[in-house]
Amino acid sequence: LLLLCCVKCDDELQILLSLKSAFNESSSTSLDSWKATAGSVCSFEGITCNAEESVKEIELSNQNLTGALPLNLICQLQSLDKLSLRYNLLENFTGEELSNCVKLQYLDLGNNLQNNGLSGKIPVEIGKLHKLRRLQLYDNRLQGKLPVGLRNLTKLEYLDVSRNQLEGDISLLRYLTNMVSLQLTENLFTGIVPAGIWGLPKMVTIDITSNQFEGPITSDIKNAKEIRRLSTTWNKLSGELPEEISEATSLEIIELSSN
């Protein structure tokens, strides 16, 4: 067992050193501690290990990291459950390797705009991350429709794709019954917001501001017993506000202007 652990630690050391090399044009000093002589990867800045001394988390937000997002390396870390690279200068969000991050629960790649940001479509492989609870891709240049596989992320609680160029309808999100916060602000989404989304039972925040949604807020919002904030400003919603909204007794903020 000890031998196996040593082999695994050595493998992870090589993966992280390769990851450091992938960021070699960055001006960041955050990876200076990533050295073969450090003794353990658990001492590397931005790295958190589990009890078996395997890499569990990578937290390298706001570190001026530049270049392509090296998921081919990151997703070789078999115990990784958190990856946070927000507020950097990364690009090229491609998904083939993403499906190998099978234990990932937290993925934050938000706000990489300074260097054109993550572009292209949200990879279809993201639908294979069945343990994902938080997905944050806000403030990038992502385009296209939400991948169908998102409906498989039934443990997802937080979704933030605000301020991208995403389009199409969002009907597949009605299957995400554990959703707590849905942030879709400033995209190009269209169509009618399905009844099932208004009434997701654990929802606390719905923010669909500045899109092109149509149709009514439906009566099943009464099922959203936990909802505190409802923001639909700058859309094309129409019809009457349903009387059943009075049954959503946790509501604190309602923003409906410019519809």
GROMACS .gro file of C-alpha atoms in nm:
model
  259
    1LEU     CA    1   0.000   0.000   0.000
    2LEU     CA    2   0.281   0.240   0.089
    3LEU     CA    3   0.454   0.158  -0.241
    4LEU     CA    4   0.135   0.230  -0.434
    5CYS     CA    5   0.094   0.562  -0.251
    6CYS     CA    6   0.453   0.657  -0.336
    7VAL     CA    7   0.398   0.575  -0.702
    8LYS     CA    8   0.078   0.780  -0.708
    9CYS     CA    9   0.246   1.076  -0.538
   10ASP     CA   10   0.529   1.064  -0.789
   11ASP     CA   11   0.275   1.056  -1.074
   12GLU     CA   12   0.095   1.360  -0.935
   13LEU     CA   13   0.425   1.543  -0.888
   14GLN     CA   14   0.506   1.493  -1.255
   15ILE     CA   15   0.156   1.604  -1.358
   16LEU     CA   16   0.184   1.926  -1.154
   17LEU     CA   17   0.533   2.001  -1.283
   18SER     CA   18   0.399   1.958  -1.637
   19LEU     CA   19   0.110   2.188  -1.546
   20LYS     CA   20   0.361   2.447  -1.425
   21SER     CA   21   0.542   2.421  -1.758
   22ALA     CA   22   0.213   2.474  -1.942
   23PHE     CA   23   0.182   2.808  -1.763
   24ASN     CA   24   0.547   2.901  -1.821
   25GLU     CA   25   0.464   3.224  -2.003
   26SER     CA   26   0.261   3.353  -1.708
   27SER     CA   27   0.385   3.643  -1.499
   28SER     CA   28   0.252   3.473  -1.186
   29THR     CA   29   0.478   3.382  -0.894
   30SER     CA   30   0.217   3.150  -0.743
   31LEU     CA   31   0.386   2.841  -0.891
   32ASP     CA   32   0.733   2.919  -0.756
   33SER     CA   33   0.681   2.666  -0.478
   34TRP     CA   34   0.606   2.390  -0.732
   35LYS     CA   35   0.944   2.219  -0.730
   36ALA     CA   36   1.054   1.857  -0.752
   37THR     CA   37   1.257   1.910  -0.434
   38ALA     CA   38   0.958   2.030  -0.231
   39GLY     CA   39   0.905   1.686  -0.077
   40SER     CA   40   0.529   1.671  -0.122
   41VAL     CA   41   0.285   1.821  -0.370
   42CYS     CA   42   0.067   1.899  -0.069
   43SER     CA   43   0.306   2.187   0.013
   44PHE     CA   44   0.254   2.349  -0.328
   45GLU     CA   45   0.075   2.683  -0.321
   46GLY     CA   46  -0.287   2.647  -0.431
   47ILE     CA   47  -0.294   2.270  -0.373
   48THR     CA   48  -0.501   2.092  -0.110
   49CYS     CA   49  -0.463   1.719  -0.051
   50ASN     CA   50  -0.688   1.456   0.103
   51ALA     CA   51  -0.596   1.219   0.386
   52GLU     CA   52  -0.413   0.993   0.139
   53GLU     CA   53  -0.201   1.291   0.024
   54SER     CA   54  -0.358   1.293  -0.320
   55VAL     CA   55  -0.443   1.624  -0.484
   56LYS     CA   56  -0.801   1.712  -0.391
   57GLU     CA   57  -0.825   2.081  -0.482
   58ILE     CA   58  -0.656   2.331  -0.712
   59GLU     CA   59  -0.725   2.693  -0.615
   60LEU     CA   60  -0.531   2.930  -0.840
   61SER     CA   61  -0.775   3.216  -0.884
   62ASN     CA   62  -0.651   3.562  -0.981
   63GLN     CA   63  -0.291   3.454  -1.045
   64ASN     CA   64  -0.230   3.600  -1.394
   65LEU     CA   65  -0.211   3.254  -1.547
   66THR     CA   66  -0.208   3.269  -1.926
   67GLY     CA   67  -0.245   3.030  -2.218
   68ALA     CA   68  -0.466   2.739  -2.313
   69LEU     CA   69  -0.660   2.566  -2.037
   70PRO     CA   70  -0.457   2.243  -1.984
   71LEU     CA   71  -0.737   2.003  -1.897
   72ASN     CA   72  -0.534   1.718  -2.047
   73LEU     CA   73  -0.305   1.750  -1.744
   74ILE     CA   74  -0.549   1.863  -1.477
   75CYS     CA   75  -0.792   1.576  -1.535
   76GLN     CA   76  -0.520   1.318  -1.479
   77LEU     CA   77  -0.546   1.399  -1.108
   78GLN     CA   78  -0.781   1.120  -1.009
   79SER     CA   79  -0.891   1.258  -0.671
   80LEU     CA   80  -0.954   1.616  -0.785
   81ASP     CA   81  -1.294   1.745  -0.672
   82LYS     CA   82  -1.238   2.123  -0.691
   83LEU     CA   83  -1.085   2.332  -0.968
   84SER     CA   84  -1.091   2.710  -0.942
   85LEU     CA   85  -0.907   2.914  -1.206
   86ARG     CA   86  -1.127   3.223  -1.215
   87TYR     CA   87  -0.986   3.571  -1.284
   88ASN     CA   88  -0.698   3.456  -1.498
   89LEU     CA   89  -0.608   3.495  -1.866
   90LEU     CA   90  -0.695   3.150  -1.995
   91GLU     CA   91  -0.846   3.047  -2.329
   92ASN     CA   92  -0.944   2.745  -2.540
   93PHE     CA   93  -1.205   2.558  -2.337
   94THR     CA   94  -1.209   2.219  -2.509
   95GLY     CA   95  -1.373   1.919  -2.358
   96GLU     CA   96  -1.232   1.582  -2.460
   97GLU     CA   97  -1.022   1.551  -2.145
   98LEU     CA   98  -1.288   1.707  -1.921
   99SER     CA   99  -1.478   1.379  -1.899
  100ASN     CA  100  -1.181   1.233  -1.708
  101CYS     CA  101  -1.244   1.469  -1.415
  102VAL     CA  102  -1.502   1.223  -1.284
  103LYS     CA  103  -1.483   1.332  -0.918
  104LEU     CA  104  -1.513   1.703  -0.984
  105GLN     CA  105  -1.777   1.875  -0.769
  106TYR     CA  106  -1.668   2.238  -0.806
  107LEU     CA  107  -1.560   2.399  -1.133
  108ASP     CA  108  -1.500   2.774  -1.153
  109LEU     CA  109  -1.351   2.913  -1.475
  110GLY     CA  110  -1.519   3.250  -1.451
  111ASN     CA  111  -1.390   3.586  -1.570
  112ASN     CA  112  -1.104   3.505  -1.805
  113LEU     CA  113  -1.192   3.796  -2.033
  114GLN     CA  114  -0.869   3.995  -2.028
  115ASN     CA  115  -0.709   3.768  -2.288
  116ASN     CA  116  -1.023   3.717  -2.499
  117GLY     CA  117  -1.144   3.457  -2.250
  118LEU     CA  118  -1.271   3.105  -2.287
  119SER     CA  119  -1.446   3.083  -2.622
  120GLY     CA  120  -1.638   2.831  -2.828
  121LYS     CA  121  -1.922   2.615  -2.699
  122ILE     CA  122  -1.959   2.465  -2.354
  123PRO     CA  123  -1.813   2.115  -2.411
  124VAL     CA  124  -2.068   1.835  -2.432
  125GLU     CA  125  -1.839   1.629  -2.208
  126ILE     CA  126  -1.940   1.844  -1.915
  127GLY     CA  127  -2.252   1.629  -1.897
  128LYS     CA  128  -2.035   1.340  -1.777
  129LEU     CA  129  -1.936   1.516  -1.455
  130HIS     CA  130  -2.217   1.358  -1.257
  131LYS     CA  131  -2.086   1.473  -0.917
  132LEU     CA  132  -2.071   1.840  -1.012
  133ARG     CA  133  -2.244   2.070  -0.766
  134ARG     CA  134  -2.113   2.411  -0.874
  135LEU     CA  135  -2.042   2.525  -1.231
  136GLN     CA  136  -1.928   2.883  -1.285
  137LEU     CA  137  -1.838   3.000  -1.636
  138TYR     CA  138  -1.942   3.365  -1.608
  139ASP     CA  139  -1.767   3.653  -1.791
  140ASN     CA  140  -1.620   3.465  -2.086
  141ARG     CA  141  -1.696   3.448  -2.458
  142LEU     CA  142  -1.881   3.118  -2.471
  143GLN     CA  143  -2.131   3.076  -2.754
  144GLY     CA  144  -2.397   2.835  -2.875
  145LYS     CA  145  -2.662   2.642  -2.686
  146LEU     CA  146  -2.640   2.476  -2.348
  147PRO     CA  147  -2.520   2.118  -2.406
  148VAL     CA  148  -2.793   1.857  -2.370
  149GLY     CA  149  -2.578   1.666  -2.122
  150LEU     CA  150  -2.634   1.938  -1.861
  151ARG     CA  151  -2.966   1.770  -1.781
  152ASN     CA  152  -2.766   1.478  -1.640
  153LEU     CA  153  -2.603   1.693  -1.372
  154THR     CA  154  -2.876   1.619  -1.122
  155LYS     CA  155  -2.657   1.714  -0.823
  156LEU     CA  156  -2.589   2.061  -0.961
  157GLU     CA  157  -2.679   2.337  -0.715
  158TYR     CA  158  -2.514   2.649  -0.858
  159LEU     CA  159  -2.500   2.742  -1.227
  160ASP     CA  160  -2.359   3.077  -1.338
  161VAL     CA  161  -2.303   3.139  -1.710
  162SER     CA  162  -2.371   3.514  -1.693
  163ARG     CA  163  -2.223   3.756  -1.946
  164ASN     CA  164  -2.142   3.522  -2.230
  165GLN     CA  165  -2.299   3.488  -2.575
  166LEU     CA  166  -2.505   3.175  -2.512
  167GLU     CA  167  -2.833   3.126  -2.695
  168GLY     CA  168  -3.133   2.898  -2.742
  169ASP     CA  169  -3.387   2.777  -2.489
  170ILE     CA  170  -3.318   2.654  -2.137
  171SER     CA  171  -3.582   2.381  -2.109
  172LEU     CA  172  -3.327   2.115  -2.013
  173LEU     CA  173  -3.259   2.297  -1.685
  174ARG     CA  174  -3.598   2.190  -1.547
  175TYR     CA  175  -3.446   1.849  -1.470
  176LEU     CA  176  -3.195   1.999  -1.223
  177THR     CA  177  -3.412   1.963  -0.915
  178ASN     CA  178  -3.131   2.039  -0.668
  179MET     CA  179  -3.067   2.383  -0.820
  180VAL     CA  180  -3.023   2.659  -0.562
  181SER     CA  181  -2.893   2.945  -0.776
  182LEU     CA  182  -2.948   2.999  -1.149
  183GLN     CA  183  -2.758   3.291  -1.301
  184LEU     CA  184  -2.811   3.347  -1.676
  185THR     CA  185  -2.767   3.725  -1.693
  186GLU     CA  186  -2.666   3.901  -2.018
  187ASN     CA  187  -2.679   3.626  -2.276
  188LEU     CA  188  -2.892   3.567  -2.586
  189PHE     CA  189  -3.129   3.304  -2.448
  190THR     CA  190  -3.474   3.290  -2.607
  191GLY     CA  191  -3.808   3.113  -2.578
  192ILE     CA  192  -4.048   3.053  -2.295
  193VAL     CA  193  -3.904   2.976  -1.953
  194PRO     CA  194  -4.051   2.629  -1.878
  195ALA     CA  195  -4.294   2.601  -1.590
  196GLY     CA  196  -4.069   2.348  -1.420
  197ILE     CA  197  -3.790   2.602  -1.378
  198TRP     CA  198  -4.001   2.862  -1.199
  199GLY     CA  199  -4.102   2.598  -0.945
  200LEU     CA  200  -3.776   2.417  -0.868
  201PRO     CA  201  -3.820   2.335  -0.498
  202LYS     CA  202  -3.472   2.430  -0.368
  203MET     CA  203  -3.422   2.744  -0.576
  204VAL     CA  204  -3.312   3.054  -0.385
  205THR     CA  205  -3.206   3.281  -0.674
  206ILE     CA  206  -3.327   3.306  -1.033
  207ASP     CA  207  -3.157   3.580  -1.235
  208ILE     CA  208  -3.235   3.580  -1.608
  209THR     CA  209  -3.179   3.954  -1.659
  210SER     CA  210  -3.099   4.087  -2.008
  211ASN     CA  211  -3.196   3.801  -2.237
  212GLN     CA  212  -3.481   3.752  -2.484
  213PHE     CA  213  -3.713   3.526  -2.286
  214GLU     CA  214  -4.086   3.538  -2.363
  215GLY     CA  215  -4.411   3.421  -2.209
  216PRO     CA  216  -4.541   3.434  -1.853
  217ILE     CA  217  -4.413   3.363  -1.507
  218THR     CA  218  -4.618   3.051  -1.438
  219SER     CA  219  -4.825   2.961  -1.135
  220ASP     CA  220  -4.594   2.681  -1.026
  221ILE     CA  221  -4.363   2.942  -0.877
  222LYS     CA  222  -4.565   2.860  -0.566
  223ASN     CA  223  -4.349   2.545  -0.540
  224ALA     CA  224  -4.032   2.753  -0.500
  225LYS     CA  225  -4.068   2.774  -0.123
  226GLU     CA  226  -3.703   2.879  -0.074
  227ILE     CA  227  -3.681   3.148  -0.344
  228ARG     CA  228  -3.559   3.485  -0.217
  229ARG     CA  229  -3.464   3.669  -0.534
  230LEU     CA  230  -3.644   3.673  -0.869
  231SER     CA  231  -3.484   3.895  -1.137
  232THR     CA  232  -3.627   3.901  -1.489
  233THR     CA  233  -3.541   4.259  -1.597
  234TRP     CA  234  -3.487   4.336  -1.968
  235ASN     CA  235  -3.663   4.044  -2.134
  236LYS     CA  236  -3.987   4.000  -2.329
  237LEU     CA  237  -4.196   3.837  -2.057
  238SER     CA  238  -4.568   3.907  -2.074
  239GLY     CA  239  -4.898   3.831  -1.909
  240GLU     CA  240  -5.011   3.874  -1.552
  241LEU     CA  241  -4.809   3.805  -1.242
  242PRO     CA  242  -4.968   3.488  -1.103
  243GLU     CA  243  -5.152   3.515  -0.773
  244GLU     CA  244  -4.966   3.202  -0.663
  245ILE     CA  245  -4.647   3.406  -0.625
  246SER     CA  246  -4.786   3.501  -0.282
  247GLU     CA  247  -4.723   3.142  -0.178
  248ALA     CA  248  -4.348   3.187  -0.236
  249THR     CA  249  -4.323   3.335   0.110
  250SER     CA  250  -3.942   3.353   0.124
  251LEU     CA  251  -3.927   3.611  -0.159
  252GLU     CA  252  -3.734   3.923  -0.063
  253ILE     CA  253  -3.643   4.078  -0.401
  254ILE     CA  254  -3.858   4.087  -0.715
  255GLU     CA  255  -3.722   4.269  -1.022
  256LEU     CA  256  -3.955   4.265  -1.323
  257SER     CA  257  -3.892   4.596  -1.504
  258SER     CA  258  -3.851   4.634  -1.881
  259ASN     CA  259  -4.068   4.345  -1.997
   0.00000   0.00000   0.00000
